[in-house]
Every structure is written in C-alpha cells, then in structure tokens.
mmCIF file of C-alpha atoms in Angstrom:
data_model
loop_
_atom_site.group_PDB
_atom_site.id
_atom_site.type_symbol
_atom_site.label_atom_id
_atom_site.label_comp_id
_atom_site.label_asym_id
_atom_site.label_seq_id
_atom_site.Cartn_x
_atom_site.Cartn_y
_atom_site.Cartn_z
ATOM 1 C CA UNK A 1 44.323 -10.979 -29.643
ATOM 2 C CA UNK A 2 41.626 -8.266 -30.147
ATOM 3 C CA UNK A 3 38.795 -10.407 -31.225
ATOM 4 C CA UNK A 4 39.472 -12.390 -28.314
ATOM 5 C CA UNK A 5 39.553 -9.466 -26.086
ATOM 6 C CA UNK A 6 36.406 -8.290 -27.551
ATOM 7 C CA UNK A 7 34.866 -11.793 -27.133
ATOM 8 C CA UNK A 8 35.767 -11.884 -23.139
ATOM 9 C CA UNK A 9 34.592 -8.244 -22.898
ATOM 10 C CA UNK A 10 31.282 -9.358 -24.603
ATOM 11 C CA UNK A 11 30.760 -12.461 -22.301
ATOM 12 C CA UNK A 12 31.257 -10.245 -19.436
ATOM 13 C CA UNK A 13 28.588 -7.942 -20.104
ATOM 14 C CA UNK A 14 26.357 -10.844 -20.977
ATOM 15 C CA UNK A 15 26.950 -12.608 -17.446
ATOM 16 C CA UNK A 16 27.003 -9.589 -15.871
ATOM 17 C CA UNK A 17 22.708 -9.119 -17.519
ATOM 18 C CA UNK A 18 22.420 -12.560 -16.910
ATOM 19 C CA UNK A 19 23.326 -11.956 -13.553
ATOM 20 C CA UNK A 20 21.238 -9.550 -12.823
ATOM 21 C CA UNK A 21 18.194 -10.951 -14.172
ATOM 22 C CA UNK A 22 18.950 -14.186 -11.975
ATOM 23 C CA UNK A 23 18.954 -12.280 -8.865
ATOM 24 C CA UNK A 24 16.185 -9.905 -9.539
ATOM 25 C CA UNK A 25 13.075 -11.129 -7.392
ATOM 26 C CA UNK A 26 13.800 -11.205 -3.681
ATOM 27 C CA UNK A 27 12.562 -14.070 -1.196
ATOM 28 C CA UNK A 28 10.600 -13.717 2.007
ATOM 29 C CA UNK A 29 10.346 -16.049 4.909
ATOM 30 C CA UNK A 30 7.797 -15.894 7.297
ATOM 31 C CA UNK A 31 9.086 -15.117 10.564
ATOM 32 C CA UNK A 32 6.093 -14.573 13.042
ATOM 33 C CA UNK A 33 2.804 -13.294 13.702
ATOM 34 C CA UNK A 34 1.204 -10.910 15.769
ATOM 35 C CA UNK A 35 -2.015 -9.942 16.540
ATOM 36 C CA UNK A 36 -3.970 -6.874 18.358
ATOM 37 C CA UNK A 37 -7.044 -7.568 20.238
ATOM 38 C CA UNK A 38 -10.355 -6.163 18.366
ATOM 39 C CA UNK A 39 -11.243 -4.486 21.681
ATOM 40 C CA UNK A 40 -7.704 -2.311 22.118
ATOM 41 C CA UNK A 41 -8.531 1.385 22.363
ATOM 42 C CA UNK A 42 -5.934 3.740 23.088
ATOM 43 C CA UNK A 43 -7.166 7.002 24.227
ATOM 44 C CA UNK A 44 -10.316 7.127 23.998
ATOM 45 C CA UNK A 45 -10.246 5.443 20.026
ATOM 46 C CA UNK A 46 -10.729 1.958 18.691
ATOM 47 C CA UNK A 47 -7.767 0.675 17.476
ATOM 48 C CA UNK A 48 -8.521 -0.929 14.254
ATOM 49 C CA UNK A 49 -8.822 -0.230 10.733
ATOM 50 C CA UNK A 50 -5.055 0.205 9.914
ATOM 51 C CA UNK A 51 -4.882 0.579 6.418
ATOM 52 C CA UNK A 52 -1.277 1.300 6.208
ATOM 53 C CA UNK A 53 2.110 0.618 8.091
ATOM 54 C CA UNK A 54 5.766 2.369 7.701
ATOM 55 C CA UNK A 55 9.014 2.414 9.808
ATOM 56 C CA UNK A 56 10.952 4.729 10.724
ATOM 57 C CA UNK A 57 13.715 5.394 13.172
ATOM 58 C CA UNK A 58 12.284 2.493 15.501
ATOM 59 C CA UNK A 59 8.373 3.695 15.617
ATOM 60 C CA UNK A 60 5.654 2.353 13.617
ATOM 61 C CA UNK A 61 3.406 4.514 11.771
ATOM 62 C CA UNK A 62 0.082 3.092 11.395
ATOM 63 C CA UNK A 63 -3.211 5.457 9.964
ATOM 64 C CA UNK A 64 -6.800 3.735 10.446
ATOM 65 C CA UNK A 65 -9.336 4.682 8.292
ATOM 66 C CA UNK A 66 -11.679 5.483 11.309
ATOM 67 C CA UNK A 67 -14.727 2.555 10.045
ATOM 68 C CA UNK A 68 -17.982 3.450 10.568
ATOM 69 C CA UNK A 69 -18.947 6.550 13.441
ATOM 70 C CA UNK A 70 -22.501 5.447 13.537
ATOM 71 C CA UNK A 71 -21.380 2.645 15.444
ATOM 72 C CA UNK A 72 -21.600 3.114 19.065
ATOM 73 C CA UNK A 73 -18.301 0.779 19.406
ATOM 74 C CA UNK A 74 -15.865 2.185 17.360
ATOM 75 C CA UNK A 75 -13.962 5.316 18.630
ATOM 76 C CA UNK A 76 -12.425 7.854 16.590
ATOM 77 C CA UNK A 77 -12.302 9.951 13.451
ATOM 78 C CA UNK A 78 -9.358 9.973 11.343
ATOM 79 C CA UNK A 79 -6.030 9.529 12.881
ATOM 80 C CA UNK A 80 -2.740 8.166 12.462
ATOM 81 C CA UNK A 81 -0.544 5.742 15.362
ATOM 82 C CA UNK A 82 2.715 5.980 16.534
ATOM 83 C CA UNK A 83 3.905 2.994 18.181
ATOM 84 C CA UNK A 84 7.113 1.802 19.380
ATOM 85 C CA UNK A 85 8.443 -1.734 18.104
ATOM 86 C CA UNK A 86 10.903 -4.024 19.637
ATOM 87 C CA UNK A 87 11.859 -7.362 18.036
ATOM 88 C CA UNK A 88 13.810 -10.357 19.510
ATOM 89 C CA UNK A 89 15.556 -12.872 18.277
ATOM 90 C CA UNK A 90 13.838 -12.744 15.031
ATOM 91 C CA UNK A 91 10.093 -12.262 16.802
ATOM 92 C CA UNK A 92 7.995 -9.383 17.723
ATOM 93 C CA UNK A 93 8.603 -8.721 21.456
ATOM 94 C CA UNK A 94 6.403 -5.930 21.680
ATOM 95 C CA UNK A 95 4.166 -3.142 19.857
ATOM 96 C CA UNK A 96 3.803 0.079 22.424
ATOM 97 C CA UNK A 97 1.070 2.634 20.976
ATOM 98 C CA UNK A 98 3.069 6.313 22.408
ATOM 99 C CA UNK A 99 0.381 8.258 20.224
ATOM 100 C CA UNK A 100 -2.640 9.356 18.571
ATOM 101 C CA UNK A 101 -2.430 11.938 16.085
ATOM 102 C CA UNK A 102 -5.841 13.396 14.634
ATOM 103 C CA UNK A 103 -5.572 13.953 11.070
ATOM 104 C CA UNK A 104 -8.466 16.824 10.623
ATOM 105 C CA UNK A 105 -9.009 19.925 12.639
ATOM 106 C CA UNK A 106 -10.884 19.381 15.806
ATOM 107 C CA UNK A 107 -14.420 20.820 14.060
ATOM 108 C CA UNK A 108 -14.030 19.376 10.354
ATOM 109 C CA UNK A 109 -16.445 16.726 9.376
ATOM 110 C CA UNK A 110 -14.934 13.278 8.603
ATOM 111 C CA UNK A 111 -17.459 13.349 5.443
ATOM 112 C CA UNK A 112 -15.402 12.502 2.535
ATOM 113 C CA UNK A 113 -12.552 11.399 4.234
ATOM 114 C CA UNK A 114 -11.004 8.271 3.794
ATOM 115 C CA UNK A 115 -7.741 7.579 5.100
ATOM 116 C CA UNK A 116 -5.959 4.983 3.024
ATOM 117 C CA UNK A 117 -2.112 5.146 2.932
ATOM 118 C CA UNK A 118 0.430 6.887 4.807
ATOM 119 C CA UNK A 119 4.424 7.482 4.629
ATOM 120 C CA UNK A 120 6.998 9.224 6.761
ATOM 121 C CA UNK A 121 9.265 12.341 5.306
ATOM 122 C CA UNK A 122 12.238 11.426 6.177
ATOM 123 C CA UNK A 123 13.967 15.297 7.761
ATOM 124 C CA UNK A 124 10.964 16.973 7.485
ATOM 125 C CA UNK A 125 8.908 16.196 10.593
ATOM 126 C CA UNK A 126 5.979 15.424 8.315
ATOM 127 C CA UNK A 127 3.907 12.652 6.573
ATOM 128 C CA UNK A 128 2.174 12.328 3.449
ATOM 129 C CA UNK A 129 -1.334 10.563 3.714
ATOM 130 C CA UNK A 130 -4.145 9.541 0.917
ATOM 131 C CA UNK A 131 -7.506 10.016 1.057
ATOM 132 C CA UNK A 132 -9.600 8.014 -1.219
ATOM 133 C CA UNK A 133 -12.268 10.586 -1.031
ATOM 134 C CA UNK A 134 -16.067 9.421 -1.747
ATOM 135 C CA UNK A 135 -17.113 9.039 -5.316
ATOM 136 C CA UNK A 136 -20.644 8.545 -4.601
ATOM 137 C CA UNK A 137 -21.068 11.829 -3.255
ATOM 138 C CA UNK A 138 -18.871 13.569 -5.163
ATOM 139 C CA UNK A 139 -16.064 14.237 -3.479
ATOM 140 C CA UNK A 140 -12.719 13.574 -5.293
ATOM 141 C CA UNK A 141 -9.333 11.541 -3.801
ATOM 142 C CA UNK A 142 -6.808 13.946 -2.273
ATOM 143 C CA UNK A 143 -3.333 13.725 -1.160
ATOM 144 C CA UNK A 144 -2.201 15.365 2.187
ATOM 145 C CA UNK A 145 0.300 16.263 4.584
ATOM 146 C CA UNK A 146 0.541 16.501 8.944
ATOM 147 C CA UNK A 147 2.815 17.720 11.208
ATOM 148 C CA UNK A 148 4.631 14.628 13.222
ATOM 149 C CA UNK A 149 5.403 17.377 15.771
ATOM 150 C CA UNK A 150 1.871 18.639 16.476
ATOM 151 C CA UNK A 151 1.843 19.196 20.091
ATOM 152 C CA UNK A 152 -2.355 19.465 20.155
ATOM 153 C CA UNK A 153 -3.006 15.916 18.998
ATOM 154 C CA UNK A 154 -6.485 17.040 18.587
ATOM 155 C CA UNK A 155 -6.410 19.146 15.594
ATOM 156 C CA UNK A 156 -3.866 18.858 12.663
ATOM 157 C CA UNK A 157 -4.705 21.070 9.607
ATOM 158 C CA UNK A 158 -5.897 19.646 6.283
ATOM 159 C CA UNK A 159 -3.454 20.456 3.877
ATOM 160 C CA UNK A 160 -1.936 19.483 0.047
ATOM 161 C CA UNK A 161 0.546 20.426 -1.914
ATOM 162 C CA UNK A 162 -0.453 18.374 -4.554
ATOM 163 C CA UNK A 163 -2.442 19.425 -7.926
ATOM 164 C CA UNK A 164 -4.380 16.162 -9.109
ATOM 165 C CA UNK A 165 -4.540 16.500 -13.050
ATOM 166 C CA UNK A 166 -8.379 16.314 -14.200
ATOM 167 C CA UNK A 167 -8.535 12.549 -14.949
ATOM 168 C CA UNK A 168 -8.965 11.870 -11.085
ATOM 169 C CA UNK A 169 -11.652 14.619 -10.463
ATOM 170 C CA UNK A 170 -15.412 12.732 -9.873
ATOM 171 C CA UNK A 171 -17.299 12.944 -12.853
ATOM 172 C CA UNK A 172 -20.364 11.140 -14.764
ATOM 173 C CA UNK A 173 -18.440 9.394 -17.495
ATOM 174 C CA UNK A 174 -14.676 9.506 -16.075
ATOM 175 C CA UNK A 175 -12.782 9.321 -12.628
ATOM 176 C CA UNK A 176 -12.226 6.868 -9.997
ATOM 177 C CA UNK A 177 -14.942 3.964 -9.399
ATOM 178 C CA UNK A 178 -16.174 4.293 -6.115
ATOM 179 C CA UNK A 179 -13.784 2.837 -3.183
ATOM 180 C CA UNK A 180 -11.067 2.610 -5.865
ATOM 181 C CA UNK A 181 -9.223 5.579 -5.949
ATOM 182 C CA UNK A 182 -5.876 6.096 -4.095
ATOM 183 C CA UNK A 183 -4.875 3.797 -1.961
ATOM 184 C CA UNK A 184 -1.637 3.131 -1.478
ATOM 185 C CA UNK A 185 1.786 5.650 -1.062
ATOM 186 C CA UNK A 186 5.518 5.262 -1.300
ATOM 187 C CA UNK A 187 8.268 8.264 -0.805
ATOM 188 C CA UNK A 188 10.743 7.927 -3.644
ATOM 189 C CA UNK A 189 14.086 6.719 -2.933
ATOM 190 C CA UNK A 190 15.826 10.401 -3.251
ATOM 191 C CA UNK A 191 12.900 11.882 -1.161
ATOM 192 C CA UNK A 192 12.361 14.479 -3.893
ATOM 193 C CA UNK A 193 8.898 13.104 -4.722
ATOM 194 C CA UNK A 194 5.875 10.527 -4.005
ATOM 195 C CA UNK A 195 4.169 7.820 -6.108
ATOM 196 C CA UNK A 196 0.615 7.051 -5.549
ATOM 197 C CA UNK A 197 -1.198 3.490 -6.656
ATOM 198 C CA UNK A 198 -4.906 3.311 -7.548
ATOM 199 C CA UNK A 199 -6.772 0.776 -6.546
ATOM 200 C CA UNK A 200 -8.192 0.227 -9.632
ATOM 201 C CA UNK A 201 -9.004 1.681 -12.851
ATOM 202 C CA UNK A 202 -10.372 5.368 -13.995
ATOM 203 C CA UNK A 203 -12.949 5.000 -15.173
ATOM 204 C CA UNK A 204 -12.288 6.224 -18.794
ATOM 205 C CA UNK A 205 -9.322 3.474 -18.096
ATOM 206 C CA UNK A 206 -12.212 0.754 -18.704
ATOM 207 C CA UNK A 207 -14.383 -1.571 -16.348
ATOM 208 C CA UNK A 208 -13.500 -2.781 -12.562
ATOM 209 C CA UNK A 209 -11.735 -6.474 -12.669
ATOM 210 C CA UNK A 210 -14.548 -9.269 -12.934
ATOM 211 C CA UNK A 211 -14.465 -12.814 -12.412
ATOM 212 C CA UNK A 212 -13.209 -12.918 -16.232
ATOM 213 C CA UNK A 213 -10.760 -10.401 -16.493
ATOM 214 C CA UNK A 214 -8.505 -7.579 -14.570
ATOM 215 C CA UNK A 215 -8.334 -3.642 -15.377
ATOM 216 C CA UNK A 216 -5.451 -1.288 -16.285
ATOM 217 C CA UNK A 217 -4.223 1.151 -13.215
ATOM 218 C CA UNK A 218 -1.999 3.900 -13.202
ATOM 219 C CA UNK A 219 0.818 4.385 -10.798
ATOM 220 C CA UNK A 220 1.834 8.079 -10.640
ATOM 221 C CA UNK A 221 4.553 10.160 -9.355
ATOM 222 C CA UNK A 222 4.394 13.805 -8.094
ATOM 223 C CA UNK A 223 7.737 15.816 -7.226
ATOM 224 C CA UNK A 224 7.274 17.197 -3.701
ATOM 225 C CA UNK A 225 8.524 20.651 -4.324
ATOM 226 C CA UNK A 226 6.029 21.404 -7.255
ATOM 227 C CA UNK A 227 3.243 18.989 -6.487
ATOM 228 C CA UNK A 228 2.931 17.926 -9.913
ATOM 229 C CA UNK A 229 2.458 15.072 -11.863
ATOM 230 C CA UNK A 230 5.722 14.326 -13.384
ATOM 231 C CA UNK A 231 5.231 10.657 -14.713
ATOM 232 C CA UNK A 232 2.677 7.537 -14.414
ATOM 233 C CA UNK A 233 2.751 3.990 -15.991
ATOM 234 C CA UNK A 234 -0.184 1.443 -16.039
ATOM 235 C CA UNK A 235 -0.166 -2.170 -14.986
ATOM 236 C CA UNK A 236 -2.836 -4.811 -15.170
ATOM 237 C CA UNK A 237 -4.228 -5.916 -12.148
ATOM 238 C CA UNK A 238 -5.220 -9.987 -11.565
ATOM 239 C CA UNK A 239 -8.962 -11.120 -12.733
ATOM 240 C CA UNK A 240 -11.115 -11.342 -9.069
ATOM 241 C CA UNK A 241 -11.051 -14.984 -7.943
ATOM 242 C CA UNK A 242 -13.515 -17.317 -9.306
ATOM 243 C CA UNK A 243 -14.592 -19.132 -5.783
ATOM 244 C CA UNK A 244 -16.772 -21.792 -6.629
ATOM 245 C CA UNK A 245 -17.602 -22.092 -2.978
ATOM 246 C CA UNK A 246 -19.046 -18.538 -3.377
ATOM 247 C CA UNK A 247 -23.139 -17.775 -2.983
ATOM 248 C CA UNK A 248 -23.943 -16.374 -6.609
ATOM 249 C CA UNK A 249 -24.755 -13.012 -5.507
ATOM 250 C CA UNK A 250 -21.392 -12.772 -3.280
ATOM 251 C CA UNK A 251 -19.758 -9.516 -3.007
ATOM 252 C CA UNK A 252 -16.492 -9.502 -4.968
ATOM 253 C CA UNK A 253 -13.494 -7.094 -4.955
ATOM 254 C CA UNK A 254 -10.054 -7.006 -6.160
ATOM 255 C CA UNK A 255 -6.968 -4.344 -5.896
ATOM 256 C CA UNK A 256 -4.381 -2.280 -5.499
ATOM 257 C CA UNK A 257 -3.915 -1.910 -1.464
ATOM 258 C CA UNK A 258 -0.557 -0.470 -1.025
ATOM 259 C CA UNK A 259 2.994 0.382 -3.164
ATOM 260 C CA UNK A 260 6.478 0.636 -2.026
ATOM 261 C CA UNK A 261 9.428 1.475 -3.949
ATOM 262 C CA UNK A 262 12.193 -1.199 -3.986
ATOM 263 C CA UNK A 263 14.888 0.301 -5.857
ATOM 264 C CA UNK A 264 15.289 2.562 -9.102
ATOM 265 C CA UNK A 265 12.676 1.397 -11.139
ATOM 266 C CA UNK A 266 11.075 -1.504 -9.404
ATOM 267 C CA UNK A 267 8.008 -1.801 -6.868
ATOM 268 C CA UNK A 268 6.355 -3.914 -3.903
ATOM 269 C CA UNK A 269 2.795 -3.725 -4.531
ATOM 270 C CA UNK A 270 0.076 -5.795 -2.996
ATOM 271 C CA UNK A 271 -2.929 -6.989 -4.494
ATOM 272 C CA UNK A 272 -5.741 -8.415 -2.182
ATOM 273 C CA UNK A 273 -9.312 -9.782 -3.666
ATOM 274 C CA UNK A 274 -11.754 -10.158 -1.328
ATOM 275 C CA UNK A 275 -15.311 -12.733 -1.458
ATOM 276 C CA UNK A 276 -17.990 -12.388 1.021
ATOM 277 C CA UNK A 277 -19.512 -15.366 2.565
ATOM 278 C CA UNK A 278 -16.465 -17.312 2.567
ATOM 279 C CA UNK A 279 -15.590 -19.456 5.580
ATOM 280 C CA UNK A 280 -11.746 -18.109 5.721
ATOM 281 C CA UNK A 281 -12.379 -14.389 5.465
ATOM 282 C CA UNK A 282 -12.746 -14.525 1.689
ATOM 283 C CA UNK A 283 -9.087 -12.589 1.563
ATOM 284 C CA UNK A 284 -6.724 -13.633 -1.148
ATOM 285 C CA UNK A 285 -3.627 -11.950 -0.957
ATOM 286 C CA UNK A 286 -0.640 -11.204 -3.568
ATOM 287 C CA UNK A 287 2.739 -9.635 -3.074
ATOM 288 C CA UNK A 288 4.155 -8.588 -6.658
ATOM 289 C CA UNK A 289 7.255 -6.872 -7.875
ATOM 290 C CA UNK A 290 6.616 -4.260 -10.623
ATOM 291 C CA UNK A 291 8.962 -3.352 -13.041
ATOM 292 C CA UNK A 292 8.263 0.182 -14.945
ATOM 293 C CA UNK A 293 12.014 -0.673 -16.704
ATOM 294 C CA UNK A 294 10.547 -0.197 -19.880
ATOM 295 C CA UNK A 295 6.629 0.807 -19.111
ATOM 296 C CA UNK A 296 5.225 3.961 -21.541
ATOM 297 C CA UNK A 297 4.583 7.007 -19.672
ATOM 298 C CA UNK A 298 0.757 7.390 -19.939
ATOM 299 C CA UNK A 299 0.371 10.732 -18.010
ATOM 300 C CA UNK A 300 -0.508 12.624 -20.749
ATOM 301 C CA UNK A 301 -2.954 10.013 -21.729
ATOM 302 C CA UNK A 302 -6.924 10.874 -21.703
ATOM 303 C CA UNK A 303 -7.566 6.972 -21.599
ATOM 304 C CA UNK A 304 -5.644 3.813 -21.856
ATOM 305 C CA UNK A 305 -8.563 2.205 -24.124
ATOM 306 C CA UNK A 306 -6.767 0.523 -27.260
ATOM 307 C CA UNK A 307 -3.835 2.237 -26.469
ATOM 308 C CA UNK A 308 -0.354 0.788 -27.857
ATOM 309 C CA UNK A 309 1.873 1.057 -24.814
ATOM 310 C CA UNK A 310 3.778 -0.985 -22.755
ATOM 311 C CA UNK A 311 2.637 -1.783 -19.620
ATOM 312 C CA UNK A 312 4.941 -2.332 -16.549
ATOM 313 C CA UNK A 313 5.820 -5.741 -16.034
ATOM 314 C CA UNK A 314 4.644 -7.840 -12.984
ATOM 315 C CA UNK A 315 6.311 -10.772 -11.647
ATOM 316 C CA UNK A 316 4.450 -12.855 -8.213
ATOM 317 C CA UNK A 317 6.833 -12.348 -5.120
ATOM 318 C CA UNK A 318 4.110 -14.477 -2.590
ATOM 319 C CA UNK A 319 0.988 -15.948 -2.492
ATOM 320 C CA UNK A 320 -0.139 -15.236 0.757
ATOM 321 C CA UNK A 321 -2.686 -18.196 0.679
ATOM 322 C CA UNK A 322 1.355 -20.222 0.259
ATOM 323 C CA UNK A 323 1.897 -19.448 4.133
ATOM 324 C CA UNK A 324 -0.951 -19.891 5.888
ATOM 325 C CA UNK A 325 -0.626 -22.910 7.882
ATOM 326 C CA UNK A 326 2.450 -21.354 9.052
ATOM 327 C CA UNK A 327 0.707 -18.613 10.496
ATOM 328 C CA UNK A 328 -0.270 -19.264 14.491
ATOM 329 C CA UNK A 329 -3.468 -17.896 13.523
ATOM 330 C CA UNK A 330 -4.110 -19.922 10.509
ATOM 331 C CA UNK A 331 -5.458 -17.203 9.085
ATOM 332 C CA UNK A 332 -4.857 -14.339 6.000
ATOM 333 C CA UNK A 333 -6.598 -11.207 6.497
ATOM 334 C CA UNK A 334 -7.542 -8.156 4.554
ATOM 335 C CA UNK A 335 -3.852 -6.995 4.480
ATOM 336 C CA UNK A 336 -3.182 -3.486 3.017
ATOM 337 C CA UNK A 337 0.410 -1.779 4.408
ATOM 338 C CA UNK A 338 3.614 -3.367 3.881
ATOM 339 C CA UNK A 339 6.894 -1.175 5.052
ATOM 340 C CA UNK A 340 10.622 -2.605 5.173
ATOM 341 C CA UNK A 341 11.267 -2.700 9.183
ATOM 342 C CA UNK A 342 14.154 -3.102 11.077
ATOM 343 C CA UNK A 343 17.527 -5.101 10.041
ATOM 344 C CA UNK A 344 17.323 -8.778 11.493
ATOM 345 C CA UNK A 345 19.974 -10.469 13.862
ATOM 346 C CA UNK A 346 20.677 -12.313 10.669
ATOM 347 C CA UNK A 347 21.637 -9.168 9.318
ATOM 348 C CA UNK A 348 19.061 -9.078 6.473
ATOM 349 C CA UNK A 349 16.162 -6.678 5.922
ATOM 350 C CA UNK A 350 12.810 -7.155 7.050
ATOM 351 C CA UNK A 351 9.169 -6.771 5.585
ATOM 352 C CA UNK A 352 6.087 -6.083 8.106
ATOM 353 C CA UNK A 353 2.873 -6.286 7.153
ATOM 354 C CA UNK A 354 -0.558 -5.027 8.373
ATOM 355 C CA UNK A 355 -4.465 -6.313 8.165
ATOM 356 C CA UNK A 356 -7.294 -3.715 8.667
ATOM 357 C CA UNK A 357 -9.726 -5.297 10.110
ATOM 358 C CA UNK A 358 -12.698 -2.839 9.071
ATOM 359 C CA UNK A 359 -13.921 -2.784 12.503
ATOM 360 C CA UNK A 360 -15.726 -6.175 12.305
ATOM 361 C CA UNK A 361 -18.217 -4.432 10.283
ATOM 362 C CA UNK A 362 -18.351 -7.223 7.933
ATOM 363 C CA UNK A 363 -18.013 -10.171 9.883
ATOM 364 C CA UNK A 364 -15.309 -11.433 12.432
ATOM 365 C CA UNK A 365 -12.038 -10.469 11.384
ATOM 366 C CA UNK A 366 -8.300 -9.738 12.996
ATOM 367 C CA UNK A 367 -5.384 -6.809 13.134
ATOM 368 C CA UNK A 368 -2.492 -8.393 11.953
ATOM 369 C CA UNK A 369 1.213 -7.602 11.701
ATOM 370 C CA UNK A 370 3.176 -10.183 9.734
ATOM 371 C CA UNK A 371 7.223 -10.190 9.994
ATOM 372 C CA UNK A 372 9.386 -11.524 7.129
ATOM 373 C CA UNK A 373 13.083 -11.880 6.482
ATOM 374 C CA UNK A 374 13.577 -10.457 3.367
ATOM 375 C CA UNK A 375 16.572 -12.045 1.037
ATOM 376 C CA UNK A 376 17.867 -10.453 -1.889
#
C-alpha cells in the first residue's frame, strides 16, 4: 500500500510539471488596429516617435524619442504622453492625449538624449525612463526618473538613482555599439526593482547580429532603493534577416526594442529587424517569451566571450509578419512598446502595442497601436 501511495504521489508531481510545461506559452489574437495621423501635434509637438507604451489606471503612457530638431516639421524635445484610452466591445473607441510632459529642464540641451523606454511606478507618482545616450560622441546610456505630478510641464529635472557598473560606460574597446544600448524597461512584479534590455551586445560581449549570425545581450536588474545592479542573464538575439529582395548595400538592423516581465522568472521581449529599401517598411517583427529559469548570472562577468554559461531560454510567442493581412492597414511597422492593457469584455487580459514611426525621416511610415486578447 506504500509503494502504491508513493507511485500516485510520484505521478502527481509528474502531471502536475507536465502540466505546467503544457500551458507555459500564452496565445494572442489580434483584435484591432489603430492608427494616429503623421500630422497630429498636441501642443505645440509632433506626435510621433513613440518608442514605448504602458498602462496604468486607464491612461496610456507613451515617451517619443523627439526625431530629428533640425527638421522644421517635427515639434518637440523629449517628452513623455499621457493619454486617456477607452475600448469597446473588444475595439479601440478612442485615444485622448490629456498631456505633455517635458522630460529635461526647460534650458538643458537634448544632446545625448535619447528617450527609449518608459514605465509607470505604481504609488509613487513617478516613472522610470531610458536613455540610450550617444555612443558616437561619447556620451554613455542612463536610466532616469520624472515626476507624473509636475505641475510646470515645461521643465522636469534630470535625475537617476541608478549606478551603471563600468561595462556600459563608452569606451574604445568596450561598451554599447552605437544605437544599441538600453532600450527597453519593465518594473518588477514586487515593484522593489527594474530590469533593463539592451538592444544588443557590449561590445566586449562580441560583434552586432549579421546576416549570418545573432549576438549575446544582457538583461539586468537594479533594486530601486539602492540603484544597483543586483543580477543580469544573457540571451541570444535572432541572425538579421537575409532579404534577398534587398539592394546589396541595404541598411540592416536587428534588436532588442522593449521587455516586460510576465511572471516570476519569465519575459515578453520583442525583437524587430529592420531592411532599408524594402517595399513593406523592411520591419520584421518577433514577440518572444524568455525564460531566465535556469540562465547563469553573468553580472559579474567582464565578457561573455567563450564563456560556459547558460543562457536564458527563448521560445517564439508571434511572428508579426503571421498577422498582417489581418491588419486594416496591411501593414507591420517599426514596433517597439508592448504593455498589458485593460481586461477584455471576455474577461481576459490584453496586450497593446506601439510603432514609432521615426518621424518619416526614413521614408513613409505609420503610428500604430495594436490590441490583442491575450490567453493563458
């Protein structure tokens, strides 16, 4: 009678892995699309260039990454969006910009300054944002904080909390690539702390993705009350797509745009490639769910050259390229937020997702939000 007790116990614990393994990737279905016209301002700034999207307590949080100020057409220095957002029946009914929030002080040059992700403190009137600073000239990635309650929406101080360990300080031989550093930002579940994606890899980490093969990047996680570095693990991300269609000297680019925690030890994160010349925008787009279950921590880890560790584990959640003829637009952008949204009538979660648009700067392209029902 004990054996056989044993034996049932066993087989439970084995269904109950089995189990969870079954159910551990999510599904989404593509609900609807909406779009922003390219020539929305809202006081006195171009709308455009969102580079990230969360939700919270019915508002959207959207910061733009301010595109180019030599051009006469677009408005704006750095700057974050509230908006308010109102589905129906499953649809977006409306998106209502309430207001723009500066993100430097009213003098302070936008040099260096590249707004690239942004998240919400949940019960501390604050948000974290990422700049991905500007290699070229020097000047390092940073991770800030503004006030949501700023009454002077003109001027917010520059300010961090955060003390970036030497491997992502600019230097000749090691650092972030240029227009790879940090780009994407998710609060931790608890709220005690933030992780922060690269967009590819330092450069003691090895080369940037190619044609042939993808690069190592390190996801890291600093507790808020310290502003430390407390752990990081490193994933591969995909080779750059091979587009035969492609001119030979095409510009080429692939990714990390944006991370979200899921739940203990698991992660949305998007990857996006992008081709110029391409008749479709060139944008290939990858949602993936990242497991750091059983991923080394690498922190203390000069480079990850020939290193024996175990990288987090990466399973595809959507091809983007999958639902575009669903899309009333027929088209996939250069999408870089994702945030969960408001519960459905269906009672399930939802995903939205954002394009930046890079002010038409490199050809014709669209602001779009994309709602999913999100099943576990």
């Amino acid at each position: 009678m004990k054996s056989m007790l044993v034996l049932v116990v066993s087989s439970l614990i084995l269904f109950q892995v089995h189990a969870r393994a079954a159910e551990a990737l999510p599904t989404l279905t593509f609900l609807d699309e909406y779009i922003i016209d390219k020539t929305f301002t809202y006081k006195n700034t171009s709308v455009g260039g969102l580079s990230s999207i969360d939700y919270h307590q019915g508002m959207l949080y959207m910061i733009s990454d301010h595109g180019n100020n030599d051009a006469s057409s677009v408005l704006g220095k750095p700057r974050f969006y509230t908006a308010k957002l109102k589905l129906k029946n499953d649809r977006f009914e409306s998106i209502e910009f309430d207001r723009v929030i500066n993100l430097l002080p009213g003098s302070m040059s936008a040099l260096g300054i590249d707004p690239e992700s942004l998240r919400v403190l949940p019960n501390h009137d604050k948000v974290i944002w990422a700049s991905e600073g500007d290699i070229k000239k020097g000047i390092s990635p940073a991770i800030y904080e503004a006030k949501l309650n700023n009454k002077n929406t003109n001027s917010n101080a520059l300010e961090s909390r955060f003390l970036l360990p030497d491997m992502f300080q600019v230097k000749a031989d090691s650092g972030p690539y240029h227009n790879a550093a940090f780009e994407g930002l998710s609060i931790s579940l608890d709220n005690k702390g933030i992780w922060v994606a690269m967009e590819g890899p330092l450069k003691q980490d090895g080369h940037e993705p190619t044609t042939q093969h993808g690069a190592l990047v390190r996801l890291s996680y600093f507790d808020l009350a310290s502003g430390r570095l407390q752990k990081q693990f490193a994933y591969k991300v995909e080779a750059i797509s091979p587009e035969p269609l492609a001119s030979e000297n095409a510009f080429r680019t692939t990714g990390v745009v944006e991370v979200m925690q899921y739940d203990q030890n698991r992660f949305m994160i998007i990857e996006r490639a992008f081709t110029s010349g391409l008749a479709d925008g060139g944008n290939r787009v990858k949602l993936f769910m990242l497991d750091v279950t059983h991923a080394s921590d690498v922190k203390y880890l000069s480079t990850l050259k020939n290193q024996p560790i175990a990288l987090a584990k990466k399973q595809l959640l959507l091809d983007m390229a999958d639902i575009r003829e669903l899309l009333p637009s027929k088209h996939i952008d250069n999408i870089e937020g994702i945030t969960f949204g408001p519960v459905l009538d269906s009672g399930k979660r939802s995903l939205i997702l954002v394009s930046d648009n890079n002010f038409n700067a490199y050809g014709e392209q669209i602001t779009q939000l994309l709602l999913f029902e999100l099943s576990l």
